CSV table of C-alpha atoms in Angstrom, one decimal:
chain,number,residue,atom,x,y,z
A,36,UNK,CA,-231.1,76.5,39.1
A,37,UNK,CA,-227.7,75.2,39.3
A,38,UNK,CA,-225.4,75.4,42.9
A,39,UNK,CA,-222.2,74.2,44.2
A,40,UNK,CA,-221.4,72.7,47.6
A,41,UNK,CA,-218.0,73.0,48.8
A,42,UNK,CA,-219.1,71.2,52.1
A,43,UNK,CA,-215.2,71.9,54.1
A,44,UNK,CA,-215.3,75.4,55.1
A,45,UNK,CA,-212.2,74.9,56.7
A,46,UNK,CA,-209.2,72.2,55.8
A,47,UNK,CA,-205.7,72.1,58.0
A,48,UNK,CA,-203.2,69.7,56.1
A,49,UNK,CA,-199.5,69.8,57.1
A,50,UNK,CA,-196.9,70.4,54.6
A,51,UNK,CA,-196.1,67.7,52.3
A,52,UNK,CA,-199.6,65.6,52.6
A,53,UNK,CA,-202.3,65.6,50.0
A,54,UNK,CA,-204.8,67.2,49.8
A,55,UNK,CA,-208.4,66.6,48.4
A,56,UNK,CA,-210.9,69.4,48.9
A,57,UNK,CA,-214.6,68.5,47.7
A,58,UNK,CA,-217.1,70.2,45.5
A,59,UNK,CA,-220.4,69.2,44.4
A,60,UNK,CA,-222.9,70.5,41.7
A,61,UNK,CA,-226.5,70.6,41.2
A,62,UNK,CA,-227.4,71.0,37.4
A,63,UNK,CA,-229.3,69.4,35.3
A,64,UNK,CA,-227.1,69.1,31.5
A,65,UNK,CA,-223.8,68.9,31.5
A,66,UNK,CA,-221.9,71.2,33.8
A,67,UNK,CA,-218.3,73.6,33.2
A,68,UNK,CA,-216.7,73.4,36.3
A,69,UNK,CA,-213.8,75.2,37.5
A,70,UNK,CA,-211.6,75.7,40.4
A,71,UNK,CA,-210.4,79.0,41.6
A,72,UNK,CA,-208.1,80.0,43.8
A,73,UNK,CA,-207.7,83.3,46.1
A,74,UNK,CA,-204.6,84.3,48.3
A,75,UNK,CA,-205.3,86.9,51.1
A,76,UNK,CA,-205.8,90.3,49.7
A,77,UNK,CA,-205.9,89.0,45.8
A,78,UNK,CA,-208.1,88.2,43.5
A,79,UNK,CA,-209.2,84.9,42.0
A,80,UNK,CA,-206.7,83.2,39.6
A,81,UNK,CA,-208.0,80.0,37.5
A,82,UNK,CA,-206.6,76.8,38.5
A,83,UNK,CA,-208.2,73.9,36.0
A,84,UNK,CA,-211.5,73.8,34.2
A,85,UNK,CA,-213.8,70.7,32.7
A,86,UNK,CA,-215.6,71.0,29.6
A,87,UNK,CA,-215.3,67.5,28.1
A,88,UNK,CA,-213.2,65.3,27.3
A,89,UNK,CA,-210.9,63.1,30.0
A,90,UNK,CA,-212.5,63.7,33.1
A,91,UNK,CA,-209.3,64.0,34.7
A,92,UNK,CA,-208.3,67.8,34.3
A,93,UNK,CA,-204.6,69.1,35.2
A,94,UNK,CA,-203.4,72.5,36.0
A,95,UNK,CA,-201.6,74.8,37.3
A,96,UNK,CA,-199.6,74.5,40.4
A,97,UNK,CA,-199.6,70.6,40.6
A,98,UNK,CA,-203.4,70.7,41.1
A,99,UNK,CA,-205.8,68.1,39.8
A,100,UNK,CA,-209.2,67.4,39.6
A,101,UNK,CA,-212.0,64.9,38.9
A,102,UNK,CA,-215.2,65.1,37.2
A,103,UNK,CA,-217.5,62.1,38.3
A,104,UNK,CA,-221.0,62.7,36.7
A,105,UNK,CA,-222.0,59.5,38.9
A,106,UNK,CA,-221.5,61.4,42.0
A,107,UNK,CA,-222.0,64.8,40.4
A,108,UNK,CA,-218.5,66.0,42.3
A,109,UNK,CA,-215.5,67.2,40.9
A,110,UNK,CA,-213.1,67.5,43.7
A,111,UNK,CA,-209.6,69.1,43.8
A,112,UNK,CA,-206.7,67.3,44.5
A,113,UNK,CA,-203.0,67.8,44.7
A,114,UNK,CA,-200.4,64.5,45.9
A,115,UNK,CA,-197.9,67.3,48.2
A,116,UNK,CA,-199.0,70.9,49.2
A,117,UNK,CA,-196.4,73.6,49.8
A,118,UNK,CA,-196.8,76.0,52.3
A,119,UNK,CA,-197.9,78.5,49.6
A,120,UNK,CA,-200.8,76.7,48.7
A,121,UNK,CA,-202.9,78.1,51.4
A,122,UNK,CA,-205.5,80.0,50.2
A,123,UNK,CA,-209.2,80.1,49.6
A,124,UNK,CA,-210.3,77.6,47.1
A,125,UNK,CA,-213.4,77.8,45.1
A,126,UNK,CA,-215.3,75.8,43.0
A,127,UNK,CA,-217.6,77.0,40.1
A,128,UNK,CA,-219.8,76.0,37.3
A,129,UNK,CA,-221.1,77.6,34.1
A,130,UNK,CA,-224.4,76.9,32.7
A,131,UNK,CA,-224.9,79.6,30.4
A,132,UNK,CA,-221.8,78.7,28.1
A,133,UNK,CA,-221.9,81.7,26.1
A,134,UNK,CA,-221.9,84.5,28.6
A,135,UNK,CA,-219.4,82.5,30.9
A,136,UNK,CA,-221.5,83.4,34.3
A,137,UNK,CA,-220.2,81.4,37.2
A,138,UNK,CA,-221.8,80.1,39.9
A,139,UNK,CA,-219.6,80.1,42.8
A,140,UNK,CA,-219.1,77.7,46.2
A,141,UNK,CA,-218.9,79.1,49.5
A,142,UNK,CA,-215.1,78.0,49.6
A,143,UNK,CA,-212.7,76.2,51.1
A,144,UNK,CA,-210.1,77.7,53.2
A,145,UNK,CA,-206.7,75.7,53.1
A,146,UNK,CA,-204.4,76.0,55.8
A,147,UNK,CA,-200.7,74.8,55.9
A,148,UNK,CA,-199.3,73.3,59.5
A,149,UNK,CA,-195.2,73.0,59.3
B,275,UNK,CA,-198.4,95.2,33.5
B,276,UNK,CA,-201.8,94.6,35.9
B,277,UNK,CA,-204.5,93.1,33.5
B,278,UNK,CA,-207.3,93.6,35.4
B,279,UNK,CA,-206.9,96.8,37.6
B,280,UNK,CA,-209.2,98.1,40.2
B,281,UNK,CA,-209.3,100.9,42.1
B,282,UNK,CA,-210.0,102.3,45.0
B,283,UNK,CA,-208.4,98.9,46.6
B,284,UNK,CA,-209.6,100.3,49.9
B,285,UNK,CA,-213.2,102.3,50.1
B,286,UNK,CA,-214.6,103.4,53.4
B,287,UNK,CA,-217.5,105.7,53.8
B,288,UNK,CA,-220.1,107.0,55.4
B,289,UNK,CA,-223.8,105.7,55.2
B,290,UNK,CA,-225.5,107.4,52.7
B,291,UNK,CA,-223.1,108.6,50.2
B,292,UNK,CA,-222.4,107.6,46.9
B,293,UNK,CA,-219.1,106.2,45.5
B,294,UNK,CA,-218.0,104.5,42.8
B,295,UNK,CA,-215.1,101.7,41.8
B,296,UNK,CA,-213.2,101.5,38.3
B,297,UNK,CA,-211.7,98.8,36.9
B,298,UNK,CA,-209.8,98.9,33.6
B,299,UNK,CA,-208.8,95.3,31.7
B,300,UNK,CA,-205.9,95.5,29.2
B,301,UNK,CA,-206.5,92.3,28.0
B,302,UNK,CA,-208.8,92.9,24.8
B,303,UNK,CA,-211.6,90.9,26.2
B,304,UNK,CA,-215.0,91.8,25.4
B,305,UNK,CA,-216.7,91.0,28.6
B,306,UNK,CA,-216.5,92.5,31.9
B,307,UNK,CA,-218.0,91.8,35.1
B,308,UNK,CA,-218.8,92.8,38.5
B,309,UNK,CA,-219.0,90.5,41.3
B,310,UNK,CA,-219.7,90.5,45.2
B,311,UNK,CA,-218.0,89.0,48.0
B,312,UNK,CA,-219.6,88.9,51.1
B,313,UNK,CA,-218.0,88.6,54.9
B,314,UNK,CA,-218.7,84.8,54.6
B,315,UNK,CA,-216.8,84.6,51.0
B,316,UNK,CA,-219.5,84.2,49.3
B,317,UNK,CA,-218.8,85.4,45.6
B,318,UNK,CA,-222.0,86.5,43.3
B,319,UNK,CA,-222.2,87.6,40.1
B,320,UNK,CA,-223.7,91.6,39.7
B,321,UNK,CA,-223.4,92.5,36.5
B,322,UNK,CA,-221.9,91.2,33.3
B,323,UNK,CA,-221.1,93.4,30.2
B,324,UNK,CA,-220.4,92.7,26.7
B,325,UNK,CA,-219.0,95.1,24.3
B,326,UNK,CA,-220.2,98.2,26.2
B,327,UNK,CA,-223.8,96.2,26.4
B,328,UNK,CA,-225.3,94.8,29.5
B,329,UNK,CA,-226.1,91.0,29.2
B,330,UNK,CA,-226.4,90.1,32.9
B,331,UNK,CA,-228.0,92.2,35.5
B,332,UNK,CA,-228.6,89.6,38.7
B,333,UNK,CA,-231.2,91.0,41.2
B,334,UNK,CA,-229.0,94.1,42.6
B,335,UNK,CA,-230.7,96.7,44.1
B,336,UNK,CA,-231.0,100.5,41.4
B,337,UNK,CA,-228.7,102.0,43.8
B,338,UNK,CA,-225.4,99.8,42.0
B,339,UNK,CA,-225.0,101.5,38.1
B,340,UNK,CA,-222.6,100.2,36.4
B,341,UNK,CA,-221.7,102.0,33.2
B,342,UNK,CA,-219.1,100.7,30.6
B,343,UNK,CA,-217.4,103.9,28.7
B,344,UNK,CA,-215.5,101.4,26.2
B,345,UNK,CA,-215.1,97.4,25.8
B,346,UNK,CA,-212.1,97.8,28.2
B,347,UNK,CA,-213.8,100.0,30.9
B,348,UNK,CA,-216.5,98.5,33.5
B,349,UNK,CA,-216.7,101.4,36.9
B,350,UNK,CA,-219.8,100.0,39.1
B,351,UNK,CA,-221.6,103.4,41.1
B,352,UNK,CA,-223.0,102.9,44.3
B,353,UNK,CA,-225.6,105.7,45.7
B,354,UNK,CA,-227.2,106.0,49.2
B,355,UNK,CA,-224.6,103.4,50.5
B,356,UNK,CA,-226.0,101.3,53.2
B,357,UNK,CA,-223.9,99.3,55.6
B,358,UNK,CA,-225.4,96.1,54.1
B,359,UNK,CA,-223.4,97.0,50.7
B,360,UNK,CA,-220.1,96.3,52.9
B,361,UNK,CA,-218.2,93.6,50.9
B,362,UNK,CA,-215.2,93.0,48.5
B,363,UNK,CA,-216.4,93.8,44.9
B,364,UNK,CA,-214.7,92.4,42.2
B,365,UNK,CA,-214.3,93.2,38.6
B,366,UNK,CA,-213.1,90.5,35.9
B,367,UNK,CA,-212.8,89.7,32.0
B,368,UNK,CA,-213.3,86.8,29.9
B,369,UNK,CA,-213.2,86.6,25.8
B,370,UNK,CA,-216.5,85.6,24.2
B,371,UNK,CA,-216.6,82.0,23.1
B,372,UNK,CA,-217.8,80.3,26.0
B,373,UNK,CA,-214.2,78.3,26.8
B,374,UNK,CA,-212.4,81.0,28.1
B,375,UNK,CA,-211.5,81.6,31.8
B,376,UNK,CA,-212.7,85.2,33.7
B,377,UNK,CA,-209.5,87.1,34.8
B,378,UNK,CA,-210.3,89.2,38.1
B,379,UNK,CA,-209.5,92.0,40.0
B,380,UNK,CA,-207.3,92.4,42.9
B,381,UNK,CA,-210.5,93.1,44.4
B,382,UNK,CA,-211.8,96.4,46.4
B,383,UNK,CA,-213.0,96.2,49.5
B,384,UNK,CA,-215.9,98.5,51.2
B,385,UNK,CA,-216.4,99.4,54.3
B,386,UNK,CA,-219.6,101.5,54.8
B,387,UNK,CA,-220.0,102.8,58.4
């Protein structure tokens, strides 16, 4: 069965650094991964997704992401966070393309230091 | 306009009783789905419908029912609530076609006591 291992439960970064936050999957053909993100008291909103293709995804918000099959990782990054980018972060995959049921990380909370 | 709406975005009850949680998507998707959020953030998938019919059904106890009046309508029922069924459910939509992302709920959050 597949997983994902956010292995940060909690990341403190000050405002203006970079960030990283890591994700690793367990899955055996070629994975869909995602990353979601969830504010306090929301739900989650999509921030970038792999299917193919470059393995370097963009999306929203300035956020980016890797897909390494090498290291089977695809972790989140983003060159200056804003205070507003502290959240939850989650990473998924999809194995069974055509039902789109994601398996979910434990998260990654993000918080912002002045 | 809300896309995918939930409500009751606050549920607390006693042990025992039964409740239930709507959510409504006005985003012509075909699928809907129910998820579960535990206290350590853990998200799980419950249940996943497509076009009123039920394509995913993860190992949740009979007590959850969800029942899906119309392609944009998924309300999950809960009887006999027990205090381990405290958690943040939420309800999202997706398109059929496999590259499409889920859209979710605000989330409801149930407090059984």
């Amino acid at each position: 069965a597949q997983s994902v291992t956010q292995p940060d439960i909690h990341i403190t970064v000050s405002e203006g650094a970079s960030l990283e936050l890591r994700c690793n999957y367990s899955y055996g053909a070629t994975p869909y991964l995602f990353w979601y993100v969830q504010s306090p008291g929301q739900g989650l909103q999509l921030l970038l997704k792999y299917f193919s293709g470059d393995t370097l995804v963009q999306g929203i918000k300035g956020f980016e992401a890797e897909f390494k099959r090498s290291q089977s990782s695809f972790n989140l990054r983003k060159p200056s966070v804003h205070w507003s980018d502290a959240a939850e972060y989650f990473c998924a995959v999809a194995t069974n393309f055509g039902n789109e049921k994601l398996t979910f990380g434990t998260g990654t909370r993000l918080t912002i230091i002045p | 306009d809300t896309a995918v709406s939930q409500t009751p975005k606050y549920l607390v009850t006693q042990m025992g009783n039964d409740k239930s949680i709507k959510c409504e998507q006005n985003l012509g998707h075909d699928t809907m789905y129910w998820y579960k959020q535990d206290s350590k953030k853990f998200l799980k998938i419950m249940f996943s419908y497509n076009n009123k019919e039920l394509i995913i059904n993860e190992t949740v106890p009979n007590r959850f029912s969800p029942k899906s009046p119309d392609k944009a309508h998924l309300n999950l029922h809960i009887n006999s609530l027990e205090l381990g069924d405290s958690a943040v459910y939420f309800c999202a939509s997706s398109q059929t076609g496999g590259r499409k992302k889920l859209f979710f709920g605000s989330g409801t959050q149930l407090s059984v006591l």
